[in-house]
Coordinates of C-alpha atoms in Angstrom, one line a residue:
Chain A
X1138 CA 124.4 -21.0 97.8
X1139 CA 122.5 -17.7 98.0
X1140 CA 119.5 -17.8 100.2
X1141 CA 116.9 -15.1 99.3
X1142 CA 115.3 -15.1 102.8
X1143 CA 118.6 -14.2 104.3
X1144 CA 118.8 -11.1 102.1
X1145 CA 115.3 -10.1 103.2
X1146 CA 116.2 -10.7 106.9
X1147 CA 119.3 -8.6 106.7
X1148 CA 117.4 -5.8 105.0
X1149 CA 114.4 -5.8 107.3
X1150 CA 116.5 -5.8 110.5
X1151 CA 117.9 -2.4 109.5
X1152 CA 114.4 -1.1 108.7
X1153 CA 115.3 -0.6 105.0
X1154 CA 112.7 -0.7 102.2
X1155 CA 113.7 -2.3 98.9
X1156 CA 113.8 1.2 97.4
X1157 CA 116.1 2.6 100.0
X1158 CA 118.4 -0.4 99.9
X1159 CA 118.6 -0.1 96.2
X1160 CA 119.5 3.5 96.3
X1161 CA 122.1 3.1 99.1
X1162 CA 123.7 -0.1 97.8
X1163 CA 123.7 1.0 94.1
X1164 CA 122.0 -2.3 93.2
X1165 CA 118.9 -1.7 91.0
X1166 CA 115.5 -2.1 92.6
X1167 CA 114.5 -4.6 89.9
X1168 CA 117.5 -6.8 90.7
X1169 CA 116.9 -6.6 94.4
X1170 CA 113.3 -7.6 93.9
X1171 CA 114.4 -10.5 91.8
X1172 CA 117.0 -11.6 94.4
X1173 CA 114.5 -11.6 97.2
X1174 CA 111.9 -13.4 95.1
X1175 CA 114.4 -16.1 94.2
X1176 CA 114.1 -15.2 90.5
X1177 CA 117.9 -15.0 90.1
X1178 CA 121.0 -14.9 92.2
X1179 CA 123.1 -11.8 92.7
X1180 CA 126.6 -11.5 91.1
X1181 CA 129.6 -11.4 93.4
X1182 CA 129.8 -7.7 92.9
X1183 CA 126.2 -7.1 93.9
X1184 CA 126.5 -9.5 96.8
X1185 CA 129.5 -7.5 98.1
X1186 CA 127.6 -4.2 97.7
X1187 CA 124.6 -5.6 99.6
X1188 CA 126.8 -7.1 102.3
X1189 CA 128.6 -3.8 102.8
X1190 CA 125.4 -1.8 103.1
X1191 CA 123.7 -4.4 105.3
X1192 CA 126.7 -4.8 107.6
X1193 CA 127.0 -8.5 107.2
X1194 CA 129.7 -10.7 105.6
X1195 CA 128.7 -12.2 102.2
X1196 CA 128.6 -15.6 103.8
X1197 CA 125.6 -14.5 105.8
X1198 CA 123.5 -14.8 102.6
X1199 CA 124.5 -18.5 102.3
X1200 CA 123.2 -19.6 105.7
X1201 CA 120.2 -21.9 106.2
X1202 CA 116.8 -20.3 105.9
X1203 CA 115.1 -19.5 109.1
X1204 CA 111.4 -19.3 109.8
X1205 CA 110.3 -15.7 110.5
X1206 CA 108.7 -14.8 113.7
X1207 CA 105.0 -14.3 112.9
X1208 CA 103.7 -10.9 113.9
X1209 CA 100.8 -12.7 115.7
X1210 CA 103.3 -14.6 117.9
X1211 CA 104.8 -11.6 119.5
X1212 CA 103.2 -9.2 121.9
X1213 CA 103.1 -5.6 120.6
X1214 CA 101.1 -2.7 121.7
X1215 CA 98.8 -1.2 119.0
X1216 CA 101.2 0.4 116.6
X1217 CA 100.9 3.3 114.3
X1218 CA 101.4 2.6 110.6
X1219 CA 104.8 4.3 110.7
X1220 CA 105.8 2.0 113.5
X1221 CA 104.9 -1.2 111.7
X1222 CA 108.1 -1.0 109.6
X1223 CA 110.1 -0.6 112.8
X1224 CA 108.2 -3.6 114.3
X1225 CA 109.3 -5.7 111.3
X1226 CA 112.9 -4.5 111.9
X1227 CA 112.8 -5.5 115.5
X1228 CA 111.3 -8.9 114.7
X1229 CA 114.1 -9.5 112.1
X1230 CA 116.7 -8.5 114.7
X1231 CA 115.0 -10.8 117.1
X1232 CA 115.2 -13.7 114.6
X1233 CA 119.0 -13.3 114.5
X1234 CA 119.1 -13.2 118.3
X1235 CA 117.4 -16.6 118.3
X1236 CA 120.3 -17.9 116.2
X1237 CA 122.7 -16.5 118.8
X1238 CA 120.8 -18.3 121.6
X1239 CA 120.9 -21.5 119.5
X1240 CA 124.7 -21.1 119.5
X1241 CA 124.7 -20.5 123.2
X1242 CA 122.6 -23.6 123.8
X1243 CA 124.9 -25.8 121.8
X1244 CA 127.7 -24.9 124.3
X1245 CA 125.8 -24.5 127.5
X1246 CA 122.9 -26.1 129.4
X1247 CA 120.5 -23.4 130.2
X1248 CA 117.6 -23.3 132.7
X1249 CA 114.6 -25.3 131.5
X1250 CA 111.5 -23.1 130.7
X1251 CA 109.0 -23.1 133.6
X1252 CA 106.4 -20.4 132.9
X1253 CA 102.9 -21.4 133.9
X1254 CA 100.1 -20.9 131.4
X1255 CA 97.1 -19.5 133.3
X1256 CA 94.9 -18.2 130.5
X1257 CA 91.7 -19.0 132.3
X1258 CA 92.5 -16.7 135.2
X1259 CA 92.2 -12.9 135.6
X1260 CA 95.4 -11.0 135.5
X1261 CA 95.2 -10.3 139.3
X1262 CA 94.6 -14.0 140.1
X1263 CA 97.3 -15.1 137.7
X1264 CA 99.9 -12.7 139.2
X1265 CA 99.1 -14.0 142.7
X1266 CA 99.3 -17.6 141.7
X1267 CA 102.6 -17.2 139.9
X1268 CA 104.0 -15.5 143.0
X1269 CA 102.8 -18.5 145.1
X1270 CA 104.2 -21.1 142.7
X1271 CA 107.5 -19.4 142.6
X1272 CA 107.6 -19.0 146.4
X1273 CA 108.0 -15.2 146.2
X1274 CA 105.7 -14.4 149.1
X1275 CA 104.7 -10.8 149.0
X1276 CA 108.2 -9.4 149.0
X1277 CA 109.6 -7.1 146.4
X1278 CA 111.1 -8.9 143.4
X1279 CA 114.8 -8.3 143.9
X1280 CA 115.7 -8.8 140.3
X1281 CA 113.2 -9.3 137.6
X1282 CA 115.6 -10.3 134.9
X1283 CA 117.3 -12.9 137.0
X1284 CA 114.0 -14.3 138.1
X1285 CA 112.8 -14.7 134.5
X1286 CA 116.1 -16.2 133.4
X1287 CA 116.0 -18.7 136.3
X1288 CA 112.6 -19.7 135.0
X1289 CA 114.0 -20.4 131.5
X1290 CA 113.2 -17.1 129.8
X1291 CA 115.9 -16.0 127.4
X1292 CA 116.4 -12.2 127.7
X1293 CA 118.0 -10.0 125.0
X1294 CA 118.1 -6.3 124.2
X1295 CA 116.0 -5.0 121.3
X1296 CA 117.4 -2.5 118.8
X1297 CA 117.7 0.9 120.6
X1298 CA 116.9 2.8 117.4
X1299 CA 113.3 1.9 117.9
X1300 CA 112.6 3.7 121.2
X1301 CA 108.8 3.5 120.7
X1302 CA 108.9 -0.2 121.2
X1303 CA 109.4 -1.0 124.9
X1304 CA 109.5 -4.8 124.9
X1305 CA 108.0 -7.9 123.4
X1306 CA 108.0 -11.6 123.9
X1307 CA 107.1 -14.9 122.2
X1308 CA 107.6 -18.6 122.4
X1309 CA 109.8 -20.4 119.8
X1310 CA 110.0 -24.2 120.2
X1311 CA 108.6 -24.0 123.7
X1312 CA 111.3 -21.6 124.8
X1313 CA 110.1 -18.1 125.9
X1314 CA 112.1 -15.1 124.6
X1315 CA 111.9 -11.6 126.0
X1316 CA 113.3 -8.6 124.2
X1317 CA 113.7 -5.5 126.3
X1318 CA 114.5 -1.9 125.4
X1319 CA 117.5 -1.6 127.7
X1320 CA 117.9 2.1 127.2
X1321 CA 114.9 2.8 129.4
X1322 CA 115.0 3.4 133.1
X1323 CA 115.6 0.4 135.4
X1324 CA 112.1 0.8 136.9
X1325 CA 110.6 0.9 133.4
X1326 CA 112.5 -2.2 132.3
X1327 CA 111.3 -4.1 135.4
X1328 CA 107.7 -3.2 134.7
X1329 CA 108.1 -4.1 131.0
X1330 CA 109.6 -7.4 132.0
X1331 CA 106.7 -8.1 134.3
X1332 CA 104.3 -7.0 131.6
X1333 CA 105.8 -9.4 129.2
X1334 CA 105.7 -12.2 131.8
X1335 CA 102.0 -11.4 131.9
X1336 CA 101.7 -12.0 128.2
X1337 CA 103.6 -15.3 128.5
X1338 CA 101.3 -16.5 131.4
X1339 CA 98.0 -15.2 130.1
X1340 CA 98.3 -15.1 126.3
X1341 CA 100.7 -17.8 125.2
X1342 CA 97.8 -19.7 123.7
X1343 CA 96.3 -16.9 121.7
X1344 CA 97.4 -15.1 118.6
X1345 CA 98.6 -11.6 119.3
X1346 CA 96.3 -9.9 116.8
X1347 CA 96.7 -6.2 116.8
X1348 CA 93.0 -5.6 116.6
X1349 CA 92.6 -7.1 120.1
X1350 CA 95.8 -5.8 121.5
X1351 CA 94.2 -3.1 123.7
X1352 CA 92.5 -5.7 126.0
X1353 CA 95.7 -7.9 126.2
X1354 CA 97.8 -4.9 127.0
X1355 CA 95.5 -3.8 129.8
X1356 CA 95.6 -7.4 131.2
X1357 CA 99.4 -7.5 131.0
X1358 CA 99.6 -4.2 132.7
X1359 CA 97.3 -5.4 135.5
X1360 CA 99.4 -8.5 135.8
X1361 CA 102.6 -6.5 136.1
X1362 CA 101.2 -4.2 138.6
X1363 CA 99.9 -7.0 140.8
X1364 CA 103.0 -9.0 140.4
X1365 CA 105.4 -6.2 141.3
X1366 CA 103.2 -4.6 144.0
X1367 CA 101.0 -7.3 145.6
X1368 CA 97.8 -5.9 147.0
X1369 CA 98.1 -7.6 150.4
X1370 CA 101.4 -6.0 151.1
X1371 CA 100.7 -2.6 149.7
X1372 CA 97.5 -2.4 151.7
X1373 CA 99.5 -2.9 154.9
X1374 CA 102.0 0.0 154.4
X1375 CA 100.2 3.1 155.5
X1376 CA 99.7 4.2 152.0
X1377 CA 96.2 5.7 152.2
X1378 CA 96.4 9.3 151.1
X1379 CA 100.2 8.8 150.9
X1380 CA 102.4 11.9 150.5
X1381 CA 104.9 12.3 147.6
X1382 CA 107.8 11.6 150.0
X1383 CA 106.1 8.4 151.2
X1384 CA 105.4 7.3 147.6
X1385 CA 109.0 7.9 146.7
X1386 CA 110.1 5.7 149.7
X1387 CA 107.7 3.0 148.7
X1388 CA 108.7 3.0 145.0
X1389 CA 112.3 2.4 146.1
X1390 CA 111.1 -0.5 148.3
X1391 CA 109.1 -2.1 145.5
X1392 CA 111.6 -1.1 142.8
X1393 CA 109.0 0.4 140.6
X1394 CA 108.6 3.9 139.1
X1395 CA 106.9 6.5 141.3
X1396 CA 104.2 6.8 138.6
X1397 CA 103.6 3.0 138.6
X1398 CA 103.2 3.0 142.3
X1399 CA 100.9 6.0 142.3
X1400 CA 98.7 4.3 139.7
X1401 CA 98.7 1.1 141.9
X1402 CA 97.6 3.1 145.0
X1403 CA 94.8 4.6 142.9
X1404 CA 93.8 1.1 141.7
X1405 CA 93.7 -0.1 145.3
X1406 CA 91.6 2.9 146.3
X1407 CA 94.3 4.2 148.6
X1408 CA 94.4 7.5 146.7
X1409 CA 91.1 9.3 145.8
X1410 CA 90.7 10.4 142.2
X1411 CA 91.7 14.0 143.3
X1412 CA 94.7 12.8 145.2
X1413 CA 95.7 10.6 142.3
X1414 CA 95.5 13.5 139.8
X1415 CA 97.4 15.9 142.1
X1416 CA 100.1 13.4 142.8
X1417 CA 100.6 12.7 139.1
X1418 CA 100.9 16.4 138.5
X1419 CA 103.4 16.9 141.2
X1420 CA 105.5 13.9 140.1
X1421 CA 105.3 15.2 136.5
X1422 CA 106.5 18.6 137.6
X1423 CA 109.4 16.9 139.4
X1424 CA 110.4 15.0 136.3
X1425 CA 109.1 11.6 137.2
X1426 CA 107.0 11.2 134.1
X1427 CA 109.8 11.0 131.6
X1428 CA 112.5 9.7 134.0
X1429 CA 113.1 8.3 137.4
X1430 CA 115.2 10.7 139.5
X1431 CA 117.1 8.9 142.2
X1432 CA 116.1 5.6 140.7
X1433 CA 117.8 2.2 140.4
X1434 CA 120.7 0.9 138.4
X1435 CA 119.3 -1.1 135.6
X1436 CA 119.3 -4.9 136.0
X1437 CA 121.7 -7.0 133.9
X1438 CA 121.6 -10.5 132.6
X1439 CA 123.1 -13.2 134.8
X1440 CA 122.7 -15.8 132.1
X1441 CA 124.6 -13.8 129.5
X1442 CA 127.3 -12.8 132.0
X1443 CA 127.9 -16.4 132.8
X1444 CA 128.0 -17.3 129.1
X1445 CA 130.4 -14.5 128.1
X1446 CA 132.5 -14.4 131.3
X1447 CA 132.1 -17.9 132.8
X1448 CA 135.0 -19.2 134.8
X1449 CA 135.1 -22.4 132.8
X1450 CA 134.1 -22.4 129.2
X1451 CA 132.8 -19.2 127.7
X1452 CA 131.5 -17.9 124.4
X1453 CA 133.4 -14.8 123.2
X1454 CA 131.5 -12.2 121.2
X1455 CA 133.9 -12.7 118.2
X1456 CA 133.4 -16.4 118.3
X1457 CA 129.7 -16.1 118.3
X1458 CA 129.8 -13.5 115.5
X1459 CA 132.0 -15.8 113.4
X1460 CA 129.6 -18.7 114.0
X1461 CA 126.6 -16.7 113.0
X1462 CA 128.2 -14.9 110.1
X1463 CA 127.5 -11.4 111.5
X1464 CA 129.7 -8.6 112.7
X1465 CA 130.7 -8.6 116.4
X1466 CA 128.8 -5.4 116.9
X1467 CA 125.7 -7.2 115.8
X1468 CA 126.2 -9.7 118.6
X1469 CA 127.0 -6.9 121.1
X1470 CA 123.7 -5.3 120.2
X1471 CA 121.8 -8.4 121.4
X1472 CA 123.3 -7.9 124.8
X1473 CA 123.4 -4.1 125.0
X1474 CA 123.4 -2.9 128.6
X1475 CA 122.6 -6.5 129.7
X1476 CA 126.2 -7.4 130.1
X1477 CA 129.4 -5.4 129.6
X1478 CA 130.8 -6.6 126.4
X1479 CA 134.1 -5.9 124.8
X1480 CA 135.3 -9.5 124.2
Chain B
X1082 CA 80.1 27.7 163.0
X1083 CA 83.7 28.1 163.9
X1084 CA 84.9 30.3 166.7
X1085 CA 88.2 32.1 166.0
X1086 CA 90.8 33.0 168.6
X1087 CA 93.5 35.5 168.0
X1088 CA 95.9 34.1 170.6
X1089 CA 97.1 30.6 171.0
X1090 CA 95.0 28.9 173.7
X1091 CA 98.0 26.7 174.5
X1092 CA 100.8 27.4 176.9
X1093 CA 104.5 26.8 176.6
X1094 CA 104.5 24.4 179.5
X1095 CA 101.7 22.2 178.3
X1096 CA 103.9 19.1 178.5
X1097 CA 104.4 19.9 182.2
X1098 CA 100.7 20.3 182.6
X1099 CA 100.2 16.8 181.1
X1100 CA 102.9 15.5 183.5
X1101 CA 100.9 16.9 186.4
X1102 CA 98.2 14.4 185.3
X1103 CA 100.8 11.6 184.9
X1104 CA 100.4 11.9 181.2
X1105 CA 102.6 12.9 178.3
X1106 CA 102.5 13.3 174.5
X1107 CA 104.6 10.2 174.3
X1108 CA 102.0 8.2 176.2
X1109 CA 99.3 9.5 173.9
X1110 CA 101.3 8.8 170.8
X1111 CA 102.1 5.2 172.0
X1112 CA 98.4 4.7 172.6
X1113 CA 97.2 6.2 169.4
X1114 CA 99.8 4.9 166.9
X1115 CA 98.3 1.5 166.2
X1116 CA 94.9 2.9 165.5
X1117 CA 96.2 5.7 163.4
X1118 CA 98.3 3.3 161.4
X1119 CA 95.4 1.0 160.8
X1120 CA 93.2 4.0 159.8
X1121 CA 95.9 5.0 157.3
X1122 CA 95.7 1.5 155.7
X1123 CA 92.0 2.0 155.0
X1124 CA 91.2 2.3 151.3
X1125 CA 88.2 4.2 150.0
X1126 CA 86.4 0.9 149.8
X1127 CA 86.1 1.0 153.6
X1128 CA 83.1 2.6 155.3
X1129 CA 83.6 6.3 155.8
X1130 CA 83.5 5.8 159.6
X1131 CA 86.1 2.9 159.6
X1132 CA 89.2 5.1 160.1
X1133 CA 87.6 6.9 163.0
X1134 CA 86.5 3.6 164.5
X1135 CA 90.0 2.2 164.1
X1136 CA 91.5 5.1 166.1
X1137 CA 88.8 5.0 168.7
X1138 CA 88.8 1.3 169.5
X1139 CA 92.5 0.7 169.2
X1140 CA 93.5 3.8 171.2
X1141 CA 91.1 3.0 174.1
X1142 CA 92.5 -0.5 174.2
X1143 CA 96.2 0.6 174.0
X1144 CA 95.9 3.6 176.4
X1145 CA 94.2 1.2 178.9
X1146 CA 97.0 -1.2 178.5
X1147 CA 99.7 1.5 178.9
X1148 CA 98.0 3.3 181.8
X1149 CA 96.7 0.3 183.8
X1150 CA 100.1 -0.5 185.4
X1151 CA 100.1 3.0 186.9
X1152 CA 96.7 2.4 188.5
X1153 CA 94.4 4.0 185.9
X1154 CA 91.0 2.3 185.5
X1155 CA 88.7 1.9 182.6
X1156 CA 85.2 2.9 183.7
X1157 CA 82.0 3.2 181.7
X1158 CA 79.8 6.2 182.3
X1159 CA 76.5 6.0 180.5
X1160 CA 78.2 3.5 178.1
X1161 CA 81.2 5.8 177.4
X1162 CA 84.6 4.3 178.3
X1163 CA 86.7 6.6 180.4
X1164 CA 90.2 6.2 181.8
X1165 CA 90.2 7.4 185.4
X1166 CA 93.3 8.8 187.0
X1167 CA 94.4 6.6 190.0
X1168 CA 94.2 9.7 192.3
X1169 CA 91.0 11.0 190.8
X1170 CA 92.6 14.0 189.2
X1171 CA 90.7 13.5 186.0
X1172 CA 89.1 11.1 183.6
X1173 CA 89.3 11.2 179.9
X1174 CA 88.2 9.5 176.7
X1175 CA 89.2 9.7 173.1
X1176 CA 87.1 11.7 170.6
X1177 CA 87.5 12.8 167.1
X1178 CA 87.2 16.5 166.4
X1179 CA 87.9 19.2 163.8
X1180 CA 90.1 22.3 164.1
X1181 CA 92.2 20.3 166.6
X1182 CA 95.7 21.3 167.5
X1183 CA 98.0 24.1 168.1
X1184 CA 98.4 25.0 164.4
X1185 CA 94.8 25.9 164.2
X1186 CA 93.4 29.2 165.6
X1187 CA 89.9 28.0 165.3
X1188 CA 88.2 26.5 168.3
X1189 CA 87.9 22.7 168.0
X1190 CA 84.5 21.0 167.7
X1191 CA 83.5 17.4 168.2
X1192 CA 80.8 15.5 166.5
X1193 CA 77.5 15.2 168.3
X1194 CA 78.1 13.6 171.7
X1195 CA 75.9 11.4 173.8
X1196 CA 74.5 11.4 177.3
X1197 CA 77.8 10.8 179.0
X1198 CA 79.5 13.9 177.8
X1199 CA 76.3 15.9 178.1
X1200 CA 75.9 14.9 181.7
X1201 CA 79.5 15.7 182.4
X1202 CA 78.9 19.2 181.4
X1203 CA 75.8 19.5 183.6
X1204 CA 75.7 19.6 187.4
X1205 CA 76.1 16.0 188.5
X1206 CA 73.8 14.4 191.0
X1207 CA 75.4 11.1 191.9
X1208 CA 73.1 8.2 192.3
X1209 CA 73.7 5.9 195.3
X1210 CA 75.5 2.7 194.6
X1211 CA 73.4 -0.3 193.8
X1212 CA 76.3 -2.7 194.5
X1213 CA 76.9 -4.4 197.8
X1214 CA 80.2 -6.4 197.4
X1215 CA 83.6 -4.9 197.7
X1216 CA 84.5 -5.2 194.0
X1217 CA 81.2 -3.7 193.0
X1218 CA 81.8 -1.0 195.5
X1219 CA 85.2 -0.3 194.0
X1220 CA 83.6 -0.2 190.5
X1221 CA 80.9 2.0 191.7
X1222 CA 83.5 4.2 193.4
X1223 CA 85.5 4.4 190.2
X1224 CA 82.4 5.4 188.3
X1225 CA 81.7 8.0 190.9
X1226 CA 85.2 9.3 190.6
X1227 CA 84.9 9.2 186.8
X1228 CA 81.8 11.3 187.0
X1229 CA 83.0 13.7 189.6
X1230 CA 86.6 14.1 188.4
X1231 CA 87.3 16.8 185.8
X1232 CA 86.5 15.2 182.4
X1233 CA 88.8 15.7 179.4
X1234 CA 88.7 14.7 175.8
X1235 CA 91.8 13.5 174.0
X1236 CA 90.8 15.2 170.7
X1237 CA 92.2 13.6 167.5
X1238 CA 91.9 14.9 163.9
X1239 CA 93.3 12.9 161.0
X1240 CA 95.6 14.8 158.7
X1241 CA 95.9 13.2 155.3
X1242 CA 97.5 16.1 153.4
X1243 CA 101.2 16.8 153.7
X1244 CA 102.5 14.9 156.7
X1245 CA 100.1 12.0 157.4
X1246 CA 99.2 11.8 161.0
X1247 CA 97.0 13.0 163.9
X1248 CA 96.6 16.5 165.2
X1249 CA 96.0 16.2 168.9
X1250 CA 95.0 18.2 172.0
X1251 CA 93.9 17.3 175.5
X1252 CA 91.0 19.6 176.4
X1253 CA 88.3 19.9 179.0
X1254 CA 84.8 20.5 177.6
X1255 CA 82.8 23.5 178.8
X1256 CA 79.8 23.7 176.7
X1257 CA 77.9 22.2 173.8
X1258 CA 76.3 23.6 170.7
X1259 CA 72.5 23.1 170.3
X1260 CA 73.2 20.2 167.9
X1261 CA 75.1 18.3 170.7
X1262 CA 78.7 18.8 169.6
X1263 CA 81.2 20.2 172.1
X1264 CA 82.4 23.6 171.0
X1265 CA 83.4 25.4 174.2
X1266 CA 86.4 24.5 176.3
X1267 CA 87.6 25.6 179.7
X1268 CA 91.1 24.2 179.4
X1269 CA 93.1 23.2 176.4
X1270 CA 96.5 21.4 176.6
X1271 CA 98.6 21.0 173.5
X1272 CA 99.7 17.5 172.6
X1273 CA 102.5 17.0 170.1
X1274 CA 101.5 16.1 166.5
X1275 CA 101.6 12.4 165.9
X1276 CA 103.2 11.8 162.6
X1277 CA 102.9 8.4 161.1
X1278 CA 104.6 9.5 158.0
X1279 CA 107.9 8.9 159.8
X1280 CA 107.0 5.3 160.3
X1281 CA 109.0 4.0 157.4
X1282 CA 110.2 0.7 158.8
X1283 CA 107.9 -0.9 156.3
X1284 CA 110.3 0.4 153.6
X1285 CA 113.4 -1.1 155.2
X1286 CA 115.6 -3.3 153.0
X1287 CA 113.8 -6.6 152.3
X1288 CA 115.6 -9.6 153.7
X1289 CA 115.8 -11.3 150.3
X1290 CA 118.9 -9.4 149.2
X1291 CA 119.5 -8.0 145.8
X1292 CA 120.1 -11.2 144.0
X1293 CA 118.3 -14.2 145.3
X1294 CA 117.8 -16.0 141.9
X1295 CA 120.5 -18.3 140.6
X1296 CA 120.5 -18.8 136.9
X1297 CA 122.2 -22.2 136.3
X1298 CA 124.4 -22.2 133.2
X1299 CA 126.6 -25.3 132.8
X1300 CA 129.0 -25.9 129.9
X1301 CA 128.1 -28.9 127.9

């Protein structure tokens, strides 16, 4: 039986307006509106046209309805009006990714979520407490994704077409989900992952209203900075008035971007405002603002690797795609750059 | 006011000159490194004087520790700690300065110095010892030697631009400005620059490896 919410979901995930879908699928706007509003069901011919354009099998429209992810449940930085459509597309893709993880969970026992809620603490205190609870000491985090996955966070890639969205996270049925833009540099992804962990720790009990996003984003950034570069350790590394070369050595040690480390040194008053500005300018001239020369190889997902390539049972991409009524490429996009997928 | 020199005041055999005093750049570096490192960990939240205090206190302690086995003594002259050569060849203390080091053609200058340094530059009239016992006599003798031996300053200037470290020289004061800072020198011996930038052991590979987190995934 045709399910209108599935049509809307398939359309939104590609960032298509009703008008655009109508024009590209050769199904009239009026009909499309009526299909989505459950006024009537599409003919087989219309269904086929829509399925072709939306890159799903027709059976996708007959699947069970699924609750959308409320915008207020996910952490987004303040977005421009033009970006709101892309945000909706990303959330629609994320909703399909949840179905993928449901499929994974039916076949595998995954780590139980264990993310503390510390919404009464400052970002700095919360970062220190999480490090303590997880016995991380003040060492660099060797692998942010594996750490989060081991604590029950399900990590997936967000649609790369939306480069202005770095990452977001939310809880669904008490399970934390993190969506990362895996086309960014390794250091950027690590910071984004720590930033989203900050949201999970500090803001899981509050609605992510866009009007108050600025404060939340600042808190999540402070959490990430403290979590990845703990003050006690950085203050013991001869970083006062540090030269560019020393900053580059230290950023490799902490596995963060040179810019993030420079900002941290300024936060910790190890660089004066003048030194901070001149260091940023030099780094920018050397290409460290838009990229991370000599940086790390991006982290990958241990969980998805074990699921897809496990020595015992495994879940092949084609099997998952068939179970979810989507194309294999759709499933591959959930794991893009997180695990090599050709299966 | 800075005094300029057109020729380097240092000599090519300065390390030999230090060796004649049973000293070397390496000894100075070993004595200064801890204080310099600590100073380099100071944030701008610290007092402005903290970095200098770190260098002064730690280096007096560490130089004393390093030189004591060779017979050097730590003696206080008018409250100023001085390390005195076992053969009385010289005494020295640590002092911050500006325009320090061979890369600078300006004449170095210290901050305002106290009575101990001032008296060392004046003709010295030694007071008779007040101590009677042998230990006290030895102490008094050391103090006398410290006061009578040529007095040097191990001059240090923090460098925080470019290569982080200390510019150094080992120089014998000859005169003071009216304000009390030493700005004239009768002997200047170059000491190699102490770079703490090269101290990168703190950035060695952490012992937790690249993948310490196991994500348990079990088929149902």
